[in-house]
Amino acid sequence: MQASKKGNIFIISAASGTGKTTLVSRLVKHHDDIRVSVSHTTRPPRSGEEHGKHYYFVDNEKFEALIGESAFLEHAKVFDNYYGTSIEGVNILREQGYDVILEIDIQGAEQVRRVLPDACSIFILPPSFQELAERLKGRGTDTPEIISKRLSKARNEIEQAFLFDYVVVNNDVVTAEADLLYIIKSHRLKLPSQQVFIENLLEKS
């Protein structure tokens, strides 16, 4: 990581149960120059989740107050719960030189692309709908009714993959993580990311 170099933003979206959270967690664990933006949400914590680490858990009143203060880069209501990405939190990480992953849903990704067209967007696909159904059931965190809702929504979500810059199929978690890292590294080598280095090089010539 170079503290003098502003970090990039990577949008990562997927249908529920595709393994997006697992992949993002692995990337952050294995690469100390990558950080994930911690979102705000009004949904209750799941087993093992910590406030400030996995999400900032707030009530509806607090979340709506933050919306009124224009504190979010994006926000959406999904399955009766709010989710949002703090502008301040993302900017702090970028200024420190970290590449920042926004692990967000389709609605949020669309909002960020409009505000930050230079952000790199990546969509994670399951190998099949059958595998997606098995993963959702295997998580053991949702009721059968919620699982049914997520599966019915999955096709519409996957259709949005055509709007993203890159697509990664999560058939094997190790391979999919490597694919994500290749995308991140290649994006760092694009001209906009290297412009400051080039300018500094020319100044010292």
mmCIF file of C-alpha atoms in Angstrom:
data_model
loop_
_atom_site.group_PDB
_atom_site.id
_atom_site.type_symbol
_atom_site.label_atom_id
_atom_site.label_comp_id
_atom_site.label_asym_id
_atom_site.label_seq_id
_atom_site.Cartn_x
_atom_site.Cartn_y
_atom_site.Cartn_z
ATOM 1 C CA MET A 1 0.000 0.000 0.000
ATOM 2 C CA GLN A 2 1.182 3.519 -0.829
ATOM 3 C CA ALA A 3 -0.235 6.105 1.571
ATOM 4 C CA SER A 4 0.427 8.902 -0.945
ATOM 5 C CA LYS A 5 -1.748 7.187 -3.551
ATOM 6 C CA LYS A 6 -5.531 7.402 -3.303
ATOM 7 C CA GLY A 7 -7.191 4.006 -3.228
ATOM 8 C CA ASN A 8 -9.613 2.640 -5.809
ATOM 9 C CA ILE A 9 -13.246 1.653 -5.267
ATOM 10 C CA PHE A 10 -14.475 -1.832 -6.185
ATOM 11 C CA ILE A 11 -18.194 -2.599 -6.200
ATOM 12 C CA ILE A 12 -18.923 -6.277 -5.568
ATOM 13 C CA SER A 13 -22.511 -7.500 -5.925
ATOM 14 C CA ALA A 14 -24.261 -10.859 -6.237
ATOM 15 C CA ALA A 15 -27.522 -12.672 -5.676
ATOM 16 C CA SER A 16 -28.007 -13.784 -2.058
ATOM 17 C CA GLY A 17 -26.203 -17.037 -1.255
ATOM 18 C CA THR A 18 -23.618 -16.760 -4.032
ATOM 19 C CA GLY A 19 -20.730 -16.516 -1.543
ATOM 20 C CA LYS A 20 -19.947 -12.822 -1.939
ATOM 21 C CA THR A 21 -19.318 -12.212 1.770
ATOM 22 C CA THR A 22 -16.992 -15.219 2.060
ATOM 23 C CA LEU A 23 -14.948 -14.076 -0.953
ATOM 24 C CA VAL A 24 -14.658 -10.504 0.311
ATOM 25 C CA SER A 25 -13.626 -11.720 3.774
ATOM 26 C CA ARG A 26 -10.881 -13.888 2.266
ATOM 27 C CA LEU A 27 -9.534 -11.019 0.147
ATOM 28 C CA VAL A 28 -9.335 -8.662 3.123
ATOM 29 C CA LYS A 29 -7.725 -11.350 5.307
ATOM 30 C CA HIS A 30 -5.057 -12.224 2.732
ATOM 31 C CA HIS A 31 -4.240 -8.727 1.433
ATOM 32 C CA ASP A 32 -3.568 -5.884 3.856
ATOM 33 C CA ASP A 33 -3.868 -3.197 1.165
ATOM 34 C CA ILE A 34 -7.563 -3.980 0.659
ATOM 35 C CA ARG A 35 -10.343 -2.925 3.032
ATOM 36 C CA VAL A 36 -14.085 -3.490 2.987
ATOM 37 C CA SER A 37 -16.397 -0.594 3.745
ATOM 38 C CA VAL A 38 -18.506 -1.369 6.835
ATOM 39 C CA SER A 39 -22.136 -0.663 5.987
ATOM 40 C CA HIS A 40 -24.922 0.592 8.223
ATOM 41 C CA THR A 41 -28.016 -1.593 8.514
ATOM 42 C CA THR A 42 -31.270 -1.759 10.449
ATOM 43 C CA ARG A 43 -31.480 -5.557 10.386
ATOM 44 C CA PRO A 44 -30.664 -7.398 13.622
ATOM 45 C CA PRO A 45 -27.199 -8.967 13.983
ATOM 46 C CA ARG A 46 -26.800 -12.612 13.014
ATOM 47 C CA SER A 47 -24.922 -15.033 15.232
ATOM 48 C CA GLY A 48 -21.250 -14.038 15.462
ATOM 49 C CA GLU A 49 -21.667 -10.584 13.891
ATOM 50 C CA GLU A 50 -20.130 -7.607 15.716
ATOM 51 C CA HIS A 51 -21.135 -3.946 15.639
ATOM 52 C CA GLY A 52 -18.504 -1.896 13.815
ATOM 53 C CA LYS A 53 -16.818 -4.962 12.330
ATOM 54 C CA HIS A 54 -19.464 -6.609 10.157
ATOM 55 C CA TYR A 55 -22.034 -3.780 10.153
ATOM 56 C CA TYR A 56 -22.994 -0.683 12.079
ATOM 57 C CA PHE A 57 -26.317 -1.847 13.506
ATOM 58 C CA VAL A 58 -28.710 1.074 13.966
ATOM 59 C CA ASP A 59 -32.468 1.537 14.295
ATOM 60 C CA ASN A 60 -34.765 2.994 11.631
ATOM 61 C CA GLU A 61 -34.848 6.420 13.261
ATOM 62 C CA LYS A 62 -31.048 6.746 13.244
ATOM 63 C CA PHE A 63 -30.739 5.446 9.681
ATOM 64 C CA GLU A 64 -33.367 7.842 8.354
ATOM 65 C CA ALA A 65 -31.624 10.717 10.162
ATOM 66 C CA LEU A 66 -28.380 9.810 8.338
ATOM 67 C CA ILE A 67 -30.259 9.774 5.026
ATOM 68 C CA GLY A 68 -31.467 13.300 5.822
ATOM 69 C CA GLU A 69 -27.860 14.363 6.459
ATOM 70 C CA SER A 70 -26.783 12.947 3.032
ATOM 71 C CA ALA A 71 -24.314 10.734 4.890
ATOM 72 C CA PHE A 72 -24.571 7.788 2.493
ATOM 73 C CA LEU A 73 -22.829 7.136 -0.806
ATOM 74 C CA GLU A 74 -25.696 4.723 -1.475
ATOM 75 C CA HIS A 75 -28.558 3.272 0.514
ATOM 76 C CA ALA A 76 -31.411 0.882 -0.149
ATOM 77 C CA LYS A 77 -34.190 -1.023 1.566
ATOM 78 C CA VAL A 78 -33.906 -4.788 1.086
ATOM 79 C CA PHE A 79 -36.338 -7.299 2.611
ATOM 80 C CA ASP A 80 -37.727 -4.602 4.943
ATOM 81 C CA ASN A 81 -34.278 -3.542 6.222
ATOM 82 C CA TYR A 82 -32.144 -0.522 5.339
ATOM 83 C CA TYR A 83 -28.522 -0.825 4.191
ATOM 84 C CA GLY A 84 -26.175 2.076 3.453
ATOM 85 C CA THR A 85 -22.525 2.959 2.733
ATOM 86 C CA SER A 86 -21.009 5.896 4.616
ATOM 87 C CA ILE A 87 -19.336 8.509 2.410
ATOM 88 C CA GLU A 88 -17.002 9.515 5.231
ATOM 89 C CA GLY A 89 -15.936 5.943 5.966
ATOM 90 C CA VAL A 90 -15.058 5.237 2.329
ATOM 91 C CA ASN A 91 -13.151 8.506 1.883
ATOM 92 C CA ILE A 92 -11.036 7.950 5.002
ATOM 93 C CA LEU A 93 -9.877 4.546 3.742
ATOM 94 C CA ARG A 94 -9.159 5.836 0.222
ATOM 95 C CA GLU A 95 -7.112 8.768 1.520
ATOM 96 C CA GLN A 96 -5.040 6.299 3.545
ATOM 97 C CA GLY A 97 -4.207 4.528 0.271
ATOM 98 C CA TYR A 98 -6.397 1.456 0.686
ATOM 99 C CA ASP A 99 -8.424 -0.035 -2.137
ATOM 100 C CA VAL A 100 -11.997 -0.139 -0.832
ATOM 101 C CA ILE A 101 -14.528 -2.869 -1.539
ATOM 102 C CA LEU A 102 -18.208 -1.925 -1.420
ATOM 103 C CA GLU A 103 -20.033 -5.198 -0.774
ATOM 104 C CA ILE A 104 -23.489 -4.009 -1.778
ATOM 105 C CA ASP A 105 -26.683 -5.095 -3.508
ATOM 106 C CA ILE A 106 -27.887 -4.308 -7.028
ATOM 107 C CA GLN A 107 -29.706 -1.107 -6.036
ATOM 108 C CA GLY A 108 -26.664 0.234 -4.215
ATOM 109 C CA ALA A 109 -24.322 -0.677 -7.063
ATOM 110 C CA GLU A 110 -26.451 1.301 -9.504
ATOM 111 C CA GLN A 111 -26.361 4.356 -7.238
ATOM 112 C CA VAL A 112 -22.577 4.197 -6.833
ATOM 113 C CA ARG A 113 -21.992 3.793 -10.581
ATOM 114 C CA ARG A 114 -23.953 6.996 -11.187
ATOM 115 C CA VAL A 115 -22.004 8.967 -8.554
ATOM 116 C CA LEU A 116 -18.587 7.342 -9.167
ATOM 117 C CA PRO A 117 -18.392 6.194 -12.811
ATOM 118 C CA ASP A 118 -14.697 5.316 -12.375
ATOM 119 C CA ALA A 119 -15.489 2.672 -9.743
ATOM 120 C CA CYS A 120 -14.785 -0.874 -10.910
ATOM 121 C CA SER A 121 -17.862 -3.131 -10.660
ATOM 122 C CA ILE A 122 -17.740 -6.920 -10.265
ATOM 123 C CA PHE A 123 -20.665 -9.350 -10.193
ATOM 124 C CA ILE A 124 -20.372 -12.773 -8.544
ATOM 125 C CA LEU A 125 -22.379 -15.601 -10.142
ATOM 126 C CA PRO A 126 -23.267 -19.035 -8.734
ATOM 127 C CA PRO A 127 -22.381 -22.043 -10.917
ATOM 128 C CA SER A 128 -26.113 -22.916 -11.168
ATOM 129 C CA PHE A 129 -29.497 -22.092 -9.624
ATOM 130 C CA GLN A 130 -29.574 -25.548 -8.038
ATOM 131 C CA GLU A 131 -26.280 -24.838 -6.275
ATOM 132 C CA LEU A 132 -27.582 -21.430 -5.181
ATOM 133 C CA ALA A 133 -30.653 -23.024 -3.584
ATOM 134 C CA GLU A 134 -28.471 -25.539 -1.713
ATOM 135 C CA ARG A 135 -26.194 -22.789 -0.403
ATOM 136 C CA LEU A 136 -29.116 -20.722 0.865
ATOM 137 C CA LYS A 137 -30.582 -23.726 2.682
ATOM 138 C CA GLY A 138 -27.168 -24.693 4.055
ATOM 139 C CA ARG A 139 -26.573 -21.297 5.668
ATOM 140 C CA GLY A 140 -29.274 -22.004 8.247
ATOM 141 C CA THR A 141 -29.808 -18.285 8.837
ATOM 142 C CA ASP A 142 -33.090 -17.746 6.967
ATOM 143 C CA THR A 143 -36.600 -19.137 7.226
ATOM 144 C CA PRO A 144 -37.999 -21.203 4.312
ATOM 145 C CA GLU A 145 -40.172 -18.215 3.418
ATOM 146 C CA ILE A 146 -37.143 -15.888 3.174
ATOM 147 C CA ILE A 147 -35.216 -18.495 1.159
ATOM 148 C CA SER A 148 -38.122 -18.713 -1.288
ATOM 149 C CA LYS A 149 -38.145 -14.908 -1.620
ATOM 150 C CA ARG A 150 -34.405 -14.807 -2.228
ATOM 151 C CA LEU A 151 -34.563 -17.501 -4.923
ATOM 152 C CA SER A 152 -37.435 -15.798 -6.716
ATOM 153 C CA LYS A 153 -35.461 -12.554 -6.677
ATOM 154 C CA ALA A 154 -32.186 -14.199 -7.750
ATOM 155 C CA ARG A 155 -33.002 -14.402 -11.463
ATOM 156 C CA ASN A 156 -33.790 -10.668 -11.619
ATOM 157 C CA GLU A 157 -30.579 -9.905 -9.730
ATOM 158 C CA ILE A 158 -28.460 -12.090 -12.018
ATOM 159 C CA GLU A 159 -29.903 -10.359 -15.080
ATOM 160 C CA GLN A 160 -28.199 -7.193 -13.802
ATOM 161 C CA ALA A 161 -24.774 -8.829 -14.285
ATOM 162 C CA PHE A 162 -24.772 -7.416 -17.837
ATOM 163 C CA LEU A 163 -24.316 -3.926 -16.331
ATOM 164 C CA PHE A 164 -21.080 -4.767 -14.500
ATOM 165 C CA ASP A 165 -17.482 -4.463 -15.691
ATOM 166 C CA TYR A 166 -16.448 -7.991 -14.676
ATOM 167 C CA VAL A 167 -18.165 -11.279 -13.856
ATOM 168 C CA VAL A 168 -16.696 -13.995 -11.613
ATOM 169 C CA VAL A 169 -18.283 -17.459 -11.242
ATOM 170 C CA ASN A 170 -17.936 -18.758 -7.684
ATOM 171 C CA ASN A 171 -17.666 -22.475 -8.356
ATOM 172 C CA ASP A 172 -14.575 -22.859 -6.191
ATOM 173 C CA VAL A 173 -13.824 -20.271 -3.512
ATOM 174 C CA VAL A 174 -10.026 -20.355 -3.960
ATOM 175 C CA THR A 175 -10.250 -19.894 -7.730
ATOM 176 C CA ALA A 176 -12.891 -17.172 -7.416
ATOM 177 C CA GLU A 177 -10.756 -15.286 -4.880
ATOM 178 C CA ALA A 178 -7.797 -15.442 -7.282
ATOM 179 C CA ASP A 179 -9.985 -14.123 -10.100
ATOM 180 C CA LEU A 180 -11.067 -11.174 -7.943
ATOM 181 C CA LEU A 181 -7.452 -10.389 -7.094
ATOM 182 C CA TYR A 182 -6.465 -10.444 -10.790
ATOM 183 C CA ILE A 183 -9.199 -7.885 -11.491
ATOM 184 C CA ILE A 184 -8.102 -5.632 -8.628
ATOM 185 C CA LYS A 185 -4.430 -5.774 -9.655
ATOM 186 C CA SER A 186 -5.180 -5.062 -13.315
ATOM 187 C CA HIS A 187 -7.364 -2.085 -12.363
ATOM 188 C CA ARG A 188 -4.473 -0.632 -10.345
ATOM 189 C CA LEU A 189 -2.395 -0.562 -13.541
ATOM 190 C CA LYS A 190 -4.922 1.480 -15.541
ATOM 191 C CA LEU A 191 -3.848 4.982 -16.505
ATOM 192 C CA PRO A 192 -6.076 6.884 -14.022
ATOM 193 C CA SER A 193 -4.538 4.897 -11.152
ATOM 194 C CA GLN A 194 -0.980 5.480 -12.429
ATOM 195 C CA GLN A 195 -1.359 9.120 -13.451
ATOM 196 C CA VAL A 196 0.109 10.618 -10.267
ATOM 197 C CA PHE A 197 3.128 8.309 -10.499
ATOM 198 C CA ILE A 198 3.729 9.298 -14.132
ATOM 199 C CA GLU A 199 3.438 13.015 -13.311
ATOM 200 C CA ASN A 200 5.892 12.683 -10.410
ATOM 201 C CA LEU A 201 8.291 10.728 -12.603
ATOM 202 C CA LEU A 202 8.263 13.445 -15.256
ATOM 203 C CA GLU A 203 8.755 16.217 -12.693
ATOM 204 C CA LYS A 204 11.935 14.557 -11.451
ATOM 205 C CA SER A 205 13.351 13.839 -14.913
#
